[in-house]
Coordinates of N, CA and C in Angstrom, one line a residue:
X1318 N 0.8 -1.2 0.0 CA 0.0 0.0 0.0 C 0.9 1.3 0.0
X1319 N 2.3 1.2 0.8 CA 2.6 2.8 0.4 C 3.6 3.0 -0.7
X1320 N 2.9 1.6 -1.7 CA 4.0 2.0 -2.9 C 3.1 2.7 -3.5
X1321 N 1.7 2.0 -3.6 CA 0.5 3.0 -4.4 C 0.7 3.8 -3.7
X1322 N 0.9 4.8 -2.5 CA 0.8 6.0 -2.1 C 1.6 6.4 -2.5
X1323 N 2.7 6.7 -2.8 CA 3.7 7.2 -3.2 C 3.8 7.0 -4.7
X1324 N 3.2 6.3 -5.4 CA 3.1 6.5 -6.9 C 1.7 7.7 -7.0
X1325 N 0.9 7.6 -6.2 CA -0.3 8.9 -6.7 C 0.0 9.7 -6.3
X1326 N 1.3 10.1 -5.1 CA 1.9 11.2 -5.1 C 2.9 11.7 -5.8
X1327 N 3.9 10.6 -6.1 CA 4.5 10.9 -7.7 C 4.0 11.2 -8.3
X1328 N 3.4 10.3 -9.1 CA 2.6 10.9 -10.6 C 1.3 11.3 -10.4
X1329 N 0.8 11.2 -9.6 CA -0.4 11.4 -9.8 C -0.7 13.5 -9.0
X1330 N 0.4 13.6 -8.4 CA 0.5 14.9 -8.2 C -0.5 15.4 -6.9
X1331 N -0.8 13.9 -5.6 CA -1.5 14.3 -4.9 C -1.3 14.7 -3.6
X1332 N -1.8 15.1 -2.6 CA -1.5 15.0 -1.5 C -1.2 14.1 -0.9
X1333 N -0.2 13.7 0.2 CA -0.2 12.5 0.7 C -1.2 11.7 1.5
X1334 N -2.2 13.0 2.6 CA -3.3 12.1 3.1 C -4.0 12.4 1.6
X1335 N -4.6 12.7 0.8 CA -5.6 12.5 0.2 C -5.1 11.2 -0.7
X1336 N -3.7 10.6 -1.1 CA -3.3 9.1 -1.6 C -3.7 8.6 -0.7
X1337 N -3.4 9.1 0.8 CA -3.5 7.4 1.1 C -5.0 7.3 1.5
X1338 N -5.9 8.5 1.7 CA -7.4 7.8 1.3 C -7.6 7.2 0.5
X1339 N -7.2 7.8 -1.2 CA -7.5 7.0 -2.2 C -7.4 5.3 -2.2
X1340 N -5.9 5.0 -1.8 CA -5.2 3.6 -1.3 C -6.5 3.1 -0.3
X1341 N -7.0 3.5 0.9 CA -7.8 2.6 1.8 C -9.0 3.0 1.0
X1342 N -9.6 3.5 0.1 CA -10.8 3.2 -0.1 C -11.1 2.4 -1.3
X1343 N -10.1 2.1 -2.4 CA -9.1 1.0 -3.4 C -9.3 0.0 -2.5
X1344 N -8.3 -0.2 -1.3 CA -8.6 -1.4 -0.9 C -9.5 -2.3 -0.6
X1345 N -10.5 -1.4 0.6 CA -12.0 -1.8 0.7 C -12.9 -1.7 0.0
X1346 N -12.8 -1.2 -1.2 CA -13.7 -1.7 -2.7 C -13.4 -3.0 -3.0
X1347 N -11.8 -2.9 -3.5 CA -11.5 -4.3 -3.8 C -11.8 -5.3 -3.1
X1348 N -12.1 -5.9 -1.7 CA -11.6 -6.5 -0.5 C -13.8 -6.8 -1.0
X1349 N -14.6 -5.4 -1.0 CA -16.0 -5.5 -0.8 C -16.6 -6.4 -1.9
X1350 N -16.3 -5.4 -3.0 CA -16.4 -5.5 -4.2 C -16.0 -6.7 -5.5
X1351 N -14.6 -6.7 -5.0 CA -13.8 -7.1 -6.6 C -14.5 -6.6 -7.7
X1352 N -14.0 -7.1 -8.6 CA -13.8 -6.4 -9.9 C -15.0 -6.0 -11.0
X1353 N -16.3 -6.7 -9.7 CA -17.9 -6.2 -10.4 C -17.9 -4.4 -10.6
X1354 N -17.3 -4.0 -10.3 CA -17.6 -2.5 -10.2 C -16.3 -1.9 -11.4
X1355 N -15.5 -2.1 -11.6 CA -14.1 -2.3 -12.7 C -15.0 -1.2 -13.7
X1356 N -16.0 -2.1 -14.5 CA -16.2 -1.6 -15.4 C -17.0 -0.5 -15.2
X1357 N -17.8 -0.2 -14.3 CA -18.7 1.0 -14.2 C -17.6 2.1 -14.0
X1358 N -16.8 2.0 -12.9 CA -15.4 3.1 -12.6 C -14.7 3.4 -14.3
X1359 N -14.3 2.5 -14.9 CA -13.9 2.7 -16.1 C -14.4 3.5 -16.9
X1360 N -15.8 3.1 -17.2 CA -17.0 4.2 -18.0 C -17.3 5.4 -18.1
X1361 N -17.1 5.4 -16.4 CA -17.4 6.4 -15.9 C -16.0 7.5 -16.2
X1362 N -15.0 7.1 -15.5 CA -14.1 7.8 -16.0 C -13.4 8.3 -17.5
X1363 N -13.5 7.3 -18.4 CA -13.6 7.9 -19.6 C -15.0 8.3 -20.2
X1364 N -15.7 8.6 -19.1 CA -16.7 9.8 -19.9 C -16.1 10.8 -19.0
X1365 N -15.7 11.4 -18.3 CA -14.9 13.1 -17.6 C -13.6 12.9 -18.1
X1366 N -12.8 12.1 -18.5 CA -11.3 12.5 -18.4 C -10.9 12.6 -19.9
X1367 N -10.1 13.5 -20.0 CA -9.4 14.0 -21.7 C -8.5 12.6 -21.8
X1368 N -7.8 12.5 -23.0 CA -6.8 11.8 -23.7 C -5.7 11.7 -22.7
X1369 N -5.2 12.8 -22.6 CA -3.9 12.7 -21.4 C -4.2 12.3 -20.5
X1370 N -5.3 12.6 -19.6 CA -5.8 11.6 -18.8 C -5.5 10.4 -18.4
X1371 N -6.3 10.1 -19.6 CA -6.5 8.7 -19.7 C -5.1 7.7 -19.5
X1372 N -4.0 8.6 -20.3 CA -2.8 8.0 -20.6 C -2.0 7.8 -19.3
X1373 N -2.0 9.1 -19.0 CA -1.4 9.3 -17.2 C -1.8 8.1 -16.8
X1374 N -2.9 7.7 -16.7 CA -3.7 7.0 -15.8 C -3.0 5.5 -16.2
X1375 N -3.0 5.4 -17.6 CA -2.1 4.2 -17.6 C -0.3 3.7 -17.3
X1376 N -0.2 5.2 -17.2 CA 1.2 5.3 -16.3 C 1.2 4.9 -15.2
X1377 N 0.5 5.6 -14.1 CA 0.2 5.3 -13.0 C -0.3 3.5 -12.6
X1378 N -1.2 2.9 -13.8 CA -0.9 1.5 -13.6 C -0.4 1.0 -13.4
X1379 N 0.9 1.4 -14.4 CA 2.3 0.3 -15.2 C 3.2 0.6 -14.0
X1380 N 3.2 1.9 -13.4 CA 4.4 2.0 -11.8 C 3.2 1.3 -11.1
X1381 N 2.4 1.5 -10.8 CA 1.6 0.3 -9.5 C 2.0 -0.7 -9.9
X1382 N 2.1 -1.4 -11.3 CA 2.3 -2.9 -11.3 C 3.7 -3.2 -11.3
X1383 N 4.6 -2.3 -11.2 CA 5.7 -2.6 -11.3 C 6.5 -2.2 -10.1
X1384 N 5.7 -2.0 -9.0 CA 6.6 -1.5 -8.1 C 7.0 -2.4 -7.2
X1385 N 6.8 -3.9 -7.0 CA 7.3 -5.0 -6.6 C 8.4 -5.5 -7.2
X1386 N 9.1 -4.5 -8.5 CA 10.3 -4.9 -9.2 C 9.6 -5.7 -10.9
X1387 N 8.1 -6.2 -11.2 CA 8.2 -6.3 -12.6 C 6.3 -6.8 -12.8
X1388 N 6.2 -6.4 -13.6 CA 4.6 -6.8 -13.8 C 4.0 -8.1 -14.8
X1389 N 3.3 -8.3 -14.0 CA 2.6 -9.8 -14.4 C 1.6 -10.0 -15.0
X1390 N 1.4 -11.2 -15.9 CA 0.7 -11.1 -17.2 C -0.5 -11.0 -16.5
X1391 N -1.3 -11.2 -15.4 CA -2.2 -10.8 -15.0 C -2.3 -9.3 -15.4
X1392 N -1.3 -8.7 -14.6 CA -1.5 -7.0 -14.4 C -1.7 -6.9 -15.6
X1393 N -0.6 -7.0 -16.7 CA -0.5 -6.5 -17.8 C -1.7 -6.3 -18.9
X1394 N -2.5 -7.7 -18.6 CA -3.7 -7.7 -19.3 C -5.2 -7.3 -19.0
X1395 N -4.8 -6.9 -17.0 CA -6.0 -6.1 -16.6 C -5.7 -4.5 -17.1
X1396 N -4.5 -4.0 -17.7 CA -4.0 -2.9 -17.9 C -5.0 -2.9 -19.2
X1397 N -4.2 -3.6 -20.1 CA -4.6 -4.1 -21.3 C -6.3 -3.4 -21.7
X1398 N -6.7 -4.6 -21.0 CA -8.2 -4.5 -20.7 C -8.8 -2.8 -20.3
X1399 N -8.2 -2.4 -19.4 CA -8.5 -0.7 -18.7 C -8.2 0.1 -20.5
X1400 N -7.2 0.1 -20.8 CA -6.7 0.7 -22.0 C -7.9 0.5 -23.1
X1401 N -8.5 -0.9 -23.5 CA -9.4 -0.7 -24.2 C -10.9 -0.5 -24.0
X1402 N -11.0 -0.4 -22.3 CA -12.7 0.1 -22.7 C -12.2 1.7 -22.0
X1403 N -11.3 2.0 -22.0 CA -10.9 3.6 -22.4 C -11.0 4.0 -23.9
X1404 N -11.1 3.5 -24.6 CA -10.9 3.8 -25.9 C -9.8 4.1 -26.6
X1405 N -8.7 3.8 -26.0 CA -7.1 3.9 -26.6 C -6.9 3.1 -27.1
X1406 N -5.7 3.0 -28.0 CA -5.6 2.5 -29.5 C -4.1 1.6 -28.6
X1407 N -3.9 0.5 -29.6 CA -2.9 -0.2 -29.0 C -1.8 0.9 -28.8
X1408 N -1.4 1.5 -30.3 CA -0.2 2.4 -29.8 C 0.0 3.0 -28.9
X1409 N -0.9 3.9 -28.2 CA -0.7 4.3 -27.3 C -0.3 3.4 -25.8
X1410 N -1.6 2.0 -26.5 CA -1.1 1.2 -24.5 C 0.7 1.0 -24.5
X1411 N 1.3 0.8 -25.9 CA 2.3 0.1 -26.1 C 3.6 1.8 -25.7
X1412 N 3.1 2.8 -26.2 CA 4.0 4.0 -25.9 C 4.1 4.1 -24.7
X1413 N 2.9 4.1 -23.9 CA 3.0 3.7 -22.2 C 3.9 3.1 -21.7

C-alpha cells in the first residue's frame, strides 16, 4: 500500500493524506467489491477525463504494477483491458 501511495503522489501529483485515502478506499472496494464495479469506474471515467488523462492514468498502472520490481501477465492484461474500454488505441497502451 505505500507504494500505491507514493506513486499517486509521484505521478499522480497528490497530496499524501488525500493518496493514502484513495489507497484505503481501493482497498475496501477491492476487499468488498472485486472487480464487479471495474467496469462501471472505467466508464465512468472515460466519460470526464481528456486523452492525457487517460494515458497518465495508464502510467500510474504500469508503476503500481511494477513496483514489486516487474509486472505480471495478470496486471498486464488487466491494464490491457482498462486501455481498451478507455478507448485507446494499442499504440498508445504500447507508448505507455
Amino acid at each position: 500500500h505505500a507504494a500505491m501511495r507514493e506513486i499517486l503522489v509521484s505521478h499522480g501529483g497528490l497530496p499524501e493524506a488525500q493518496a493514502e485515502a484513495i489507497v484505503e478506499i481501493a482497498r475496501r472496494q477491492s476487499f468488498h467489491e472485486g472487480s464487479t464495479e471495474d467496469f462501471l469506474v472505467t466508464r465512468e471515467f472515460r466519460r470526464i477525463a481528456d486523452r492525457d488523462e487517460m494515458l497518465h492514468l495508464l502510467d500510474c498502472l504500469f508503476a503500481v504494477s511494477a513496483a514489486h520490481g516487474q509486472i505480471s501477465v495478470v496486471e498486464d492484461s488487466t491494464i490491457r483491458q482498462i486501455a481498451s474500454e478507455l478507448n485507446l488505441e494499442h499504440r498508445e497502451y504500447i507508448q505507455v
